[in-house]
Amino acid sequence: MKTRRVTAGVASVLALSLGAAACGGGGDDNDGNGGNGKKDAALTSIVNPSSKKGGTVTYEHSDVPDSLDPGNTYYGWVQNFSRLYGRTLTTFKPAAGKEGLEVVPDLAESLGKSSPDAKTWTYKLRAGVKFQDGTPVTSKDVKYAIERSNFAPEALSNGPTYFKSYLEGGDKYQGPYKDKSAEGIKSIETPDDRTIVFKLKQPFADFDYLATFSQTAPVPKAKDNGAKYVQNIVSSGPYQFQSYEEGRGATLVRNPQWDAKTDPIRKALPDKVTIKFKVNQVTIDNDLLSNKITADAAGTGVAPQTQPKVLAGKNAGQTDSSYAGATQYIALNLKVAPFDNIHCRKAVQWGLDKQSVLDAMGGTPKGDVATTLLPPSVNGYTKFDTYATEGHKGNAAKAKEELKACGKPNGFNTILTARSDRPAEVAQATAVQASLKKIGINVEIKQFPAGKYFSNFAGVPSYVHENKLGMLSMAWGADWPTGYGFLDQIVNGAAIKPSGGNNLMELDDPKINKALTDAIANTDDAARTKAWGEIDKMVLDNASVVPVVYRKNLLLRPQSATNVTVTQAYLGMYDYLLMSSSK
């Protein structure tokens, strides 16, 4: 995901006690001004615990979201944030440390009931859940939410399409905006207002993870107006939108129809939540240091230029260096010359000085040099290095051999993209440019805004081809904590979309596609886990992905932030469902 998830064995998660949904939050009741000064404390505990109601939680973000519509987003921070106003069938437990990786029931009463072959999954909704207008939430509202989010790319193109890929008849259903029938897709059944049944065309052992997606947050059909729904989202959670300004921000206030008796995992302590977009990253860092805001919504850590000041100053004890469960990599587009030639791709693999790139991004606090696509924290990771060089500094001789083999002995020109509001990514691109210049590959850097990066630019094949964007900066974390949850949407040919796509290489290798399909259908946990590492090797052999860094986030928590803990379920950012403020 454009931010998301880390590890825990599938079997152990699915075997959780259904009573494990209580929110982990610590029992201390304080004024929110103490206990906030120990480095990395939020990695394994809840910092500054409080049960005090009231106050305002304030977020800032350096760009804009792809969308705050739960059915039209793929950014992990939005998946995290949207739990304030959208309840999904299941979710990750709001708790510290490893507990935060547990999948627990949310809108549903329990985890899914699976058929023996894992092709049919049934959920029953909790009784008494209402939308903000007082109407009951029904299974039909969940079905409609999935239909609009997976089957209507003409209106909602940002999110993943797992349901479309795995539901029976998913390749034929045209979505609710084109198919006006009352029945909708037949493979989602709603026999009564509280029961929803999913009929899959093949076994899918990870389905409870899929049910955590914001795409399962209910949407009343009568209130939906496609892409414009973001302007009037109907809440099923503890907060509703008081205001929303496109590109500027939003304010959330309490939803009077939310009933804590139907929601055992949310404490909903703040009275108000505000978020402001398009704030310079260094300004955000300074606002955290001066205690003006509660958190940086992006959850990707302070800017490289802020990092030395933070680590050497009095605020070092308010930092959490969190593994993000994500890999920063460069996608080499197979449809843009000369990367349609594997030897040109391998020239980049051998020629890149990865250590210099990590140093430019901020060094060890920002992560470790990557040699695989799967990060070490994801179930299925296998350690290997297909293009091993001494000190990860590249091998110019081997790179030049590959350049000769691809018919470009003197090198070539190409374009590398980066997101303009992400200083670390821009620094990475600059280091890549300097590194590859040494072997004759001349890289021009083009920057794009993060909020539209996938919907308008890097995720739009026609735009990529027309503008000859050969190298595309990318960071990805697992959609859920297994190899499939990490790999499918970025290396499967079925994930290539006209816009909003994440397979930036446009990799469509029949052997890789089949290996993914076969593995997720395998109900043997050990065999499935082994397969993910083997698929990772297949991708690196193809040379279309250049792993750069296993990412870390240097997060900063201000003194006024209460109930602060890192959630590895959402790429190592803070858990926004728990976070409150003493201000």
XYZ file of C-alpha atoms in Angstrom:
583
model
C 0.000 0.000 0.000
C 0.998 3.586 -0.400
C 1.596 3.069 3.245
C 0.624 -0.020 5.192
C 1.157 -3.204 7.008
C 3.540 -5.534 8.771
C 3.868 -9.052 10.010
C 2.073 -11.634 12.046
C 1.310 -15.150 10.903
C -2.067 -15.544 9.233
C -2.937 -18.613 11.263
C -2.191 -16.953 14.582
C -4.274 -13.904 13.721
C -7.258 -15.892 12.510
C -7.139 -17.951 15.684
C -7.499 -14.919 17.938
C -10.100 -14.958 20.625
C -13.113 -13.036 19.429
C -13.194 -11.318 22.779
C -9.871 -9.619 22.125
C -11.358 -6.416 20.834
C -10.866 -4.271 23.936
C -8.750 -1.206 23.258
C -5.255 -1.329 24.719
C -4.565 2.061 26.195
C -3.115 1.923 29.648
C -5.066 2.707 32.743
C -3.338 5.867 33.914
C -5.320 9.059 34.029
C -3.100 12.116 33.850
C -3.166 15.608 32.498
C -1.236 14.718 29.361
C 1.950 16.571 30.301
C 4.129 13.775 31.571
C 5.726 10.530 30.473
C 6.537 11.807 27.007
C 10.301 11.972 27.172
C 11.719 8.502 26.464
C 13.094 7.733 23.028
C 11.299 4.919 21.182
C 8.822 4.494 24.037
C 5.855 4.446 21.666
C 7.214 1.448 19.775
C 6.088 -0.971 22.474
C 3.883 1.012 24.853
C 1.284 3.752 25.000
C 3.014 7.028 25.809
C 1.285 9.628 27.942
C -1.794 7.472 28.599
C -4.979 9.286 29.483
C -8.692 8.534 29.795
C -9.618 12.217 29.818
C -12.370 13.186 27.383
C -12.336 16.430 25.422
C -9.803 18.555 23.631
C -8.840 18.824 19.980
C -6.450 16.625 18.030
C -4.743 18.607 15.269
C -3.002 17.112 12.235
C -1.017 18.683 9.414
C 0.022 17.117 6.123
C 2.539 18.297 3.539
C 0.288 17.508 0.593
C -3.303 16.366 -0.010
C -4.774 12.862 0.281
C -5.650 10.834 -2.774
C -9.115 11.056 -1.191
C -10.664 10.980 2.279
C -13.462 8.879 0.766
C -12.921 5.424 2.366
C -13.763 3.806 -0.970
C -11.360 5.884 -3.049
C -8.069 5.797 -1.163
C -4.912 3.723 -1.092
C -2.744 5.823 1.180
C -2.072 4.082 4.492
C -2.411 7.243 6.527
C -5.949 7.697 5.159
C -6.743 4.056 5.973
C -5.590 4.833 9.518
C -7.357 8.212 9.742
C -10.635 7.080 8.130
C -11.319 4.709 11.018
C -12.457 7.818 12.900
C -15.517 8.123 10.649
C -15.831 4.777 8.875
C -16.220 1.377 10.506
C -15.004 -1.625 8.528
C -15.969 -5.286 8.890
C -12.717 -5.989 10.716
C -9.816 -3.775 11.728
C -6.452 -3.863 13.448
C -6.619 -3.706 17.204
C -5.837 -0.233 18.589
C -3.072 -1.324 20.959
C 0.653 -1.068 21.575
C 3.329 -3.329 20.137
C 2.486 -6.716 18.667
C -1.136 -6.462 19.821
C -1.620 -3.768 17.196
C -1.176 -6.387 14.465
C -4.153 -8.429 15.606
C -7.199 -8.430 13.338
C -10.366 -7.947 15.403
C -14.053 -7.558 14.583
C -15.247 -3.977 14.074
C -18.550 -3.510 12.243
C -18.890 -7.308 12.298
C -19.633 -9.280 15.459
C -16.779 -11.699 14.853
C -14.063 -12.545 12.379
C -15.271 -14.174 9.197
C -16.745 -17.662 9.149
C -15.004 -19.525 6.342
C -16.089 -22.557 4.379
C -13.595 -25.455 4.544
C -12.195 -24.512 1.131
C -11.839 -20.790 2.068
C -14.031 -19.798 -0.902
C -17.055 -18.575 1.084
C -16.778 -16.041 3.902
C -19.681 -14.912 6.085
C -19.916 -11.962 8.481
C -22.731 -10.823 10.734
C -22.967 -7.106 11.557
C -23.344 -5.808 15.101
C -26.853 -4.776 16.057
C -27.693 -1.113 16.606
C -25.025 0.554 14.455
C -26.321 3.754 12.826
C -25.203 6.323 10.291
C -24.910 9.945 11.422
C -28.464 10.632 10.217
C -29.850 7.910 12.473
C -30.601 5.311 9.790
C -29.458 1.753 10.590
C -26.310 0.414 8.929
C -27.179 -2.740 6.987
C -25.318 -5.436 5.106
C -26.571 -3.862 1.855
C -24.653 -0.674 2.731
C -21.449 -2.697 3.059
C -22.132 -4.501 -0.223
C -22.741 -1.204 -1.993
C -19.525 0.275 -0.569
C -17.534 -2.614 -2.047
C -19.307 -2.357 -5.409
C -18.567 1.348 -5.802
C -14.960 1.095 -4.621
C -13.892 -1.902 -6.722
C -16.015 -1.763 -9.855
C -16.284 1.901 -10.852
C -12.855 3.078 -12.030
C -14.519 5.826 -14.054
C -15.369 7.544 -10.746
C -13.233 5.934 -8.042
C -9.819 4.858 -9.267
C -7.465 5.179 -6.298
C -8.098 2.048 -4.250
C -7.118 -1.608 -4.702
C -9.314 -4.075 -6.589
C -8.956 -7.292 -4.604
C -12.715 -7.828 -4.386
C -13.046 -7.437 -8.133
C -10.254 -9.941 -8.682
C -11.535 -12.635 -6.347
C -15.322 -12.412 -6.257
C -17.216 -14.737 -8.582
C -18.233 -12.745 -11.645
C -15.968 -9.865 -10.661
C -14.593 -9.617 -14.187
C -18.089 -9.070 -15.630
C -19.873 -6.807 -13.156
C -19.851 -3.186 -14.376
C -20.285 -1.409 -11.050
C -23.259 0.421 -9.540
C -23.008 3.513 -11.734
C -23.410 1.493 -14.939
C -25.393 -1.488 -13.651
C -28.616 -0.012 -12.289
C -30.094 -3.347 -11.186
C -31.147 -3.652 -7.550
C -29.291 -6.958 -7.232
C -25.778 -5.694 -7.898
C -22.969 -8.236 -7.979
C -24.440 -11.675 -7.288
C -21.406 -13.066 -5.447
C -22.010 -10.762 -2.472
C -25.178 -11.978 -0.805
C -27.182 -10.136 1.860
C -29.796 -12.636 3.062
C -30.846 -10.245 5.827
C -29.903 -6.777 7.056
C -27.110 -8.050 9.281
C -25.567 -10.858 7.222
C -23.146 -10.534 4.314
C -21.714 -13.484 2.403
C -18.801 -13.381 -0.047
C -18.565 -16.054 -2.759
C -15.049 -16.297 -4.199
C -13.890 -17.946 -7.396
C -10.902 -19.497 -5.632
C -9.652 -20.000 -2.077
C -8.425 -16.859 -0.358
C -6.918 -17.578 3.047
C -6.243 -13.911 3.880
C -9.843 -12.696 3.669
C -10.095 -11.327 7.231
C -7.212 -9.011 6.347
C -9.034 -7.872 3.221
C -12.063 -7.064 5.386
C -9.981 -4.461 7.281
C -9.856 -2.226 4.200
C -11.728 1.055 4.354
C -13.572 -0.175 1.250
C -15.808 -2.215 3.580
C -16.932 0.909 5.479
C -20.676 1.190 4.709
C -22.015 3.757 2.242
C -25.747 4.504 1.896
C -26.575 4.210 -1.808
C -29.021 7.118 -1.699
C -26.270 9.482 -0.485
C -23.565 8.431 -2.941
C -22.608 10.687 -5.830
C -19.405 9.081 -7.004
C -16.194 11.072 -6.778
C -18.109 13.946 -5.141
C -19.103 11.774 -2.178
C -15.904 12.946 -0.470
C -17.585 16.327 0.019
C -20.434 14.813 2.073
C -19.193 11.542 3.598
C -21.815 9.847 5.772
C -20.201 8.681 9.004
C -20.633 5.305 10.671
C -17.920 6.002 13.251
C -17.569 8.236 16.314
C -16.783 11.385 14.291
C -18.516 13.117 11.396
C -17.393 15.902 9.092
C -18.276 19.385 10.260
C -16.454 20.844 7.275
C -14.329 19.753 4.324
C -12.418 21.982 1.904
C -10.838 20.323 -1.093
C -7.074 20.689 -0.920
C -7.167 22.662 2.331
C -8.366 20.472 5.168
C -11.254 19.187 7.253
C -12.804 19.353 10.710
C -14.437 16.379 12.402
C -16.759 16.579 15.410
C -18.611 13.980 17.445
C -21.253 11.879 15.693
C -24.261 11.910 18.054
C -25.540 8.638 16.575
C -22.402 6.701 17.470
C -22.998 4.346 20.387
C -20.018 3.049 22.356
C -22.061 -0.058 23.220
C -21.837 -1.153 19.581
C -18.143 -0.288 19.303
C -15.831 -2.018 21.795
C -12.579 -0.831 20.210
C -12.928 2.968 20.008
C -12.555 5.245 23.030
C -13.310 8.440 21.033
C -11.787 10.777 23.610
C -11.273 14.048 21.655
C -14.200 16.384 21.039
C -12.788 17.537 17.726
C -10.242 16.462 15.106
C -8.795 18.891 12.568
C -6.483 18.289 9.631
C -4.759 20.864 7.451
C -3.231 20.067 4.037
C -0.395 21.604 1.996
C 1.774 22.596 4.946
C 5.517 22.643 4.255
C 7.177 19.602 5.860
C 9.731 21.656 7.778
C 6.892 23.839 9.080
C 5.118 20.696 10.280
C 8.288 19.571 12.047
C 8.637 22.947 13.749
C 4.971 22.908 14.778
C 5.562 19.533 16.432
C 8.668 20.820 18.192
C 6.780 23.869 19.475
C 3.776 21.759 20.555
C 1.360 23.521 18.182
C -0.071 20.328 16.633
C -0.681 16.747 17.733
C 0.833 14.793 14.830
C 2.069 14.802 11.243
C -0.722 12.930 9.441
C 1.587 11.510 6.758
C 3.374 9.422 9.377
C 6.589 9.250 7.366
C 8.797 11.091 9.850
C 10.578 14.407 9.995
C 12.358 15.918 7.005
C 16.080 15.156 6.523
C 17.007 18.763 7.354
C 15.075 18.580 10.641
C 16.506 15.247 11.702
C 19.904 16.423 13.080
C 18.242 19.167 15.138
C 15.773 16.725 16.622
C 18.243 13.966 17.425
C 20.804 16.293 18.980
C 18.384 18.518 20.840
C 16.193 18.408 23.925
C 13.374 16.746 21.965
C 15.313 13.542 21.199
C 13.355 11.767 23.918
C 10.130 12.511 22.050
C 11.130 10.529 18.964
C 10.254 7.029 17.805
C 12.409 5.403 15.137
C 9.879 2.999 13.719
C 10.357 0.348 11.067
C 7.740 1.122 8.475
C 7.310 -2.385 7.083
C 7.875 -0.736 3.729
C 10.412 -0.755 0.942
C 11.518 2.332 -0.949
C 12.279 1.268 -4.515
C 12.580 2.449 -8.087
C 10.240 1.001 -10.691
C 11.707 0.628 -14.172
C 8.817 0.847 -16.627
C 8.910 -2.030 -19.090
C 7.028 -0.031 -21.738
C 9.453 2.918 -21.767
C 12.703 2.528 -23.708
C 15.360 1.515 -22.994
C 13.884 -0.384 -20.026
C 12.062 -2.694 -22.400
C 15.510 -4.332 -22.593
C 16.427 -6.397 -19.518
C 20.133 -5.599 -19.876
C 19.446 -1.858 -19.600
C 17.479 -2.620 -16.439
C 20.322 -4.708 -15.065
C 22.770 -1.870 -15.770
C 20.826 0.244 -13.260
C 20.727 -2.649 -10.766
C 24.513 -3.069 -10.861
C 25.398 0.598 -11.219
C 23.401 2.116 -8.362
C 25.284 3.097 -5.196
C 22.523 2.319 -2.695
C 24.547 3.373 0.326
C 24.892 6.881 -1.071
C 21.134 6.982 -1.586
C 20.442 5.952 2.018
C 22.942 8.557 3.249
C 21.168 11.245 1.219
C 17.819 10.241 2.707
C 19.134 10.669 6.238
C 21.218 7.585 6.947
C 20.482 4.845 9.454
C 17.565 6.638 11.172
C 15.710 6.450 7.828
C 16.273 2.730 7.260
C 18.590 0.004 5.954
C 19.819 -0.719 2.417
C 17.338 -3.033 0.666
C 18.222 -6.016 -1.530
C 14.743 -7.553 -1.827
C 11.295 -6.182 -2.553
C 9.749 -7.787 0.537
C 10.964 -6.049 3.720
C 12.285 -8.246 6.577
C 9.214 -7.565 8.723
C 6.748 -9.169 6.291
C 5.806 -12.831 6.596
C 7.462 -14.566 3.633
C 10.625 -12.447 3.482
C 13.654 -14.407 2.279
C 17.117 -12.900 2.530
C 18.964 -12.726 -0.801
C 20.881 -10.221 -2.942
C 20.652 -10.845 -6.678
C 22.859 -7.840 -7.488
C 25.292 -7.953 -4.567
C 28.060 -5.349 -4.510
C 30.670 -4.525 -1.888
C 29.238 -2.150 0.684
C 26.129 -1.740 -1.522
C 28.117 0.839 -3.498
C 27.509 -0.578 -6.963
C 29.745 -2.328 -9.476
C 30.633 -0.107 -12.425
C 32.322 -2.889 -14.393
C 29.245 -5.145 -14.347
C 26.977 -2.188 -15.085
C 29.018 -1.324 -18.183
C 28.880 -4.959 -19.340
C 25.084 -4.762 -19.197
C 25.071 -1.422 -21.016
C 27.064 -3.003 -23.824
C 24.672 -5.993 -23.880
C 21.651 -3.704 -24.233
C 23.219 -1.791 -27.093
C 23.963 1.359 -25.062
C 27.725 1.103 -24.372
C 27.989 4.845 -23.748
C 24.911 4.957 -21.497
C 21.538 6.602 -22.116
C 19.200 9.353 -20.969
C 16.093 8.736 -18.857
C 13.674 10.454 -16.480
C 13.177 9.703 -12.782
C 10.059 10.840 -10.914
C 9.826 11.931 -7.283
C 7.103 13.394 -5.059
C 7.766 17.079 -4.552
C 6.460 17.278 -0.983
C 8.621 14.375 0.245
C 12.096 15.766 0.913
C 13.615 12.348 1.564
C 12.343 11.075 -1.788
C 13.701 14.107 -3.607
C 17.036 13.604 -1.841
C 16.944 9.956 -2.910
C 16.342 10.933 -6.531
C 19.233 13.382 -6.475
C 21.569 10.700 -5.103
C 20.391 8.208 -7.746
C 21.074 10.820 -10.404
C 24.653 11.374 -9.154
C 25.323 7.648 -8.786
C 24.162 6.602 -12.247
C 25.921 9.498 -13.966
C 29.212 7.712 -13.154
C 28.309 4.888 -15.545
C 26.889 7.102 -18.293
C 23.202 7.005 -17.407
C 21.973 10.594 -17.393
C 18.911 11.017 -15.209
C 16.546 13.974 -15.384
C 14.401 14.388 -12.261
C 10.760 15.415 -12.575
C 8.739 16.152 -9.441
C 4.999 15.657 -8.919
C 2.623 16.294 -5.989
C 2.039 13.252 -3.789
C -1.738 13.682 -3.678
C -2.051 13.213 -7.458
C 1.079 11.116 -8.028
C -0.813 7.913 -8.832
C -4.125 9.224 -10.136
C -2.642 11.752 -12.594
C 0.995 10.893 -13.214
C 3.074 7.852 -12.189
C 0.032 5.570 -11.899
C -1.306 6.473 -15.368
C 0.391 4.319 -18.045
C -0.588 6.605 -20.916
C 0.986 9.594 -19.171
C 4.103 7.589 -18.293
C 4.568 6.438 -21.886
C 3.886 9.819 -23.453
C 6.316 11.584 -21.137
C 8.932 8.815 -21.220
C 9.036 8.363 -17.439
C 11.395 5.400 -17.341
C 12.229 5.392 -13.624
C 9.540 5.996 -11.014
C 10.137 6.518 -7.305
C 7.927 4.314 -5.182
C 7.450 3.355 -1.544
C 5.229 0.431 -0.640
C 4.079 -1.341 2.480
C 2.016 -4.460 2.829
C -1.727 -4.106 2.376
C -1.793 -6.706 5.135
C 1.044 -8.565 6.898
C 1.740 -11.373 4.431
C 3.757 -11.658 1.247
C 0.591 -11.607 -0.834
C -0.631 -8.478 0.951
C 2.644 -6.829 -0.035
C 3.251 -8.121 -3.548
C -0.038 -8.558 -5.385
C -0.939 -4.940 -6.182
C 2.570 -4.002 -7.317
C 3.783 -6.995 -9.373
C 0.613 -8.690 -10.624
C -0.345 -7.874 -14.212
C -4.000 -7.795 -13.135
C -3.234 -4.729 -10.999
C -2.336 -2.550 -14.009
C -5.033 0.131 -14.316
C -5.696 3.113 -16.622
C -5.119 5.406 -13.629
C -4.430 5.094 -9.922
C -2.293 2.010 -10.478
C 0.583 0.814 -8.302
C 2.281 -1.667 -10.620
C 4.478 1.151 -11.894
C 6.756 -1.248 -13.777
C 3.708 -2.492 -15.742
C 5.056 -5.932 -14.935
C 2.798 -8.585 -16.480
C 4.791 -11.810 -16.361
C 2.543 -14.898 -16.763
C 4.807 -16.980 -14.494
C 4.722 -14.384 -11.692
C 0.965 -13.874 -12.073
C 0.342 -17.632 -11.843
C 2.674 -18.034 -8.873
C 0.717 -15.378 -6.954
C -2.623 -16.969 -7.772
C -1.445 -20.464 -6.879
C 0.082 -19.364 -3.595
C -2.918 -17.470 -2.203
C -5.127 -20.462 -3.054
C -2.866 -22.792 -1.056
C -4.331 -23.424 2.396
C -0.993 -24.773 3.663
C 0.459 -21.867 5.672
C 4.100 -22.992 5.419
C 3.959 -23.567 1.661
C 2.234 -20.239 1.148
C 4.868 -18.406 3.184
C 7.714 -20.042 1.263
C 6.135 -19.056 -2.043
C 6.294 -15.326 -1.297
C 10.093 -15.377 -1.082
C 10.303 -17.359 -4.318
C 8.096 -14.831 -6.100
C 10.260 -12.000 -4.757
C 13.271 -13.655 -6.408
C 11.379 -13.949 -9.692
C 10.682 -10.210 -9.643
C 14.341 -9.352 -8.991
C 15.438 -11.708 -11.776
C 13.176 -9.667 -14.077
C 15.181 -6.594 -12.925
C 12.226 -4.190 -13.205
C 12.338 -3.311 -9.486
C 15.377 -1.710 -7.849
C 15.015 -2.058 -4.056
C 16.693 0.865 -2.327
C 15.817 1.134 1.375
C 13.851 -0.794 3.985
C 12.250 2.274 5.471
C 12.189 3.666 8.971
C 10.217 6.683 10.126
C 11.708 9.108 12.645
C 8.449 10.177 14.253
C 8.146 13.107 16.645
C 5.441 13.386 19.329
C 4.737 16.727 21.023
C 4.229 17.046 24.775
C 0.483 17.591 24.422
C -0.133 14.319 22.524
C -1.716 11.618 24.670
C -2.322 7.906 24.088
C 0.503 7.797 21.571
C 1.625 4.455 20.177
C 3.129 3.261 16.917
C 1.019 0.838 14.901
C 2.896 -1.500 12.598
C -0.446 -2.319 11.005
C -0.275 1.088 9.300
C 3.365 1.330 8.249
C 4.803 2.327 11.580
C 2.916 5.602 11.991
C 1.022 6.535 15.158
C -2.374 4.949 15.734
C -4.883 7.721 14.987
C -7.744 5.771 16.499
C -6.086 6.011 19.910
C -4.482 9.428 19.732
C -5.844 12.249 21.890
C -4.578 15.566 23.201
C -4.332 17.468 26.473
C -4.924 20.752 24.604
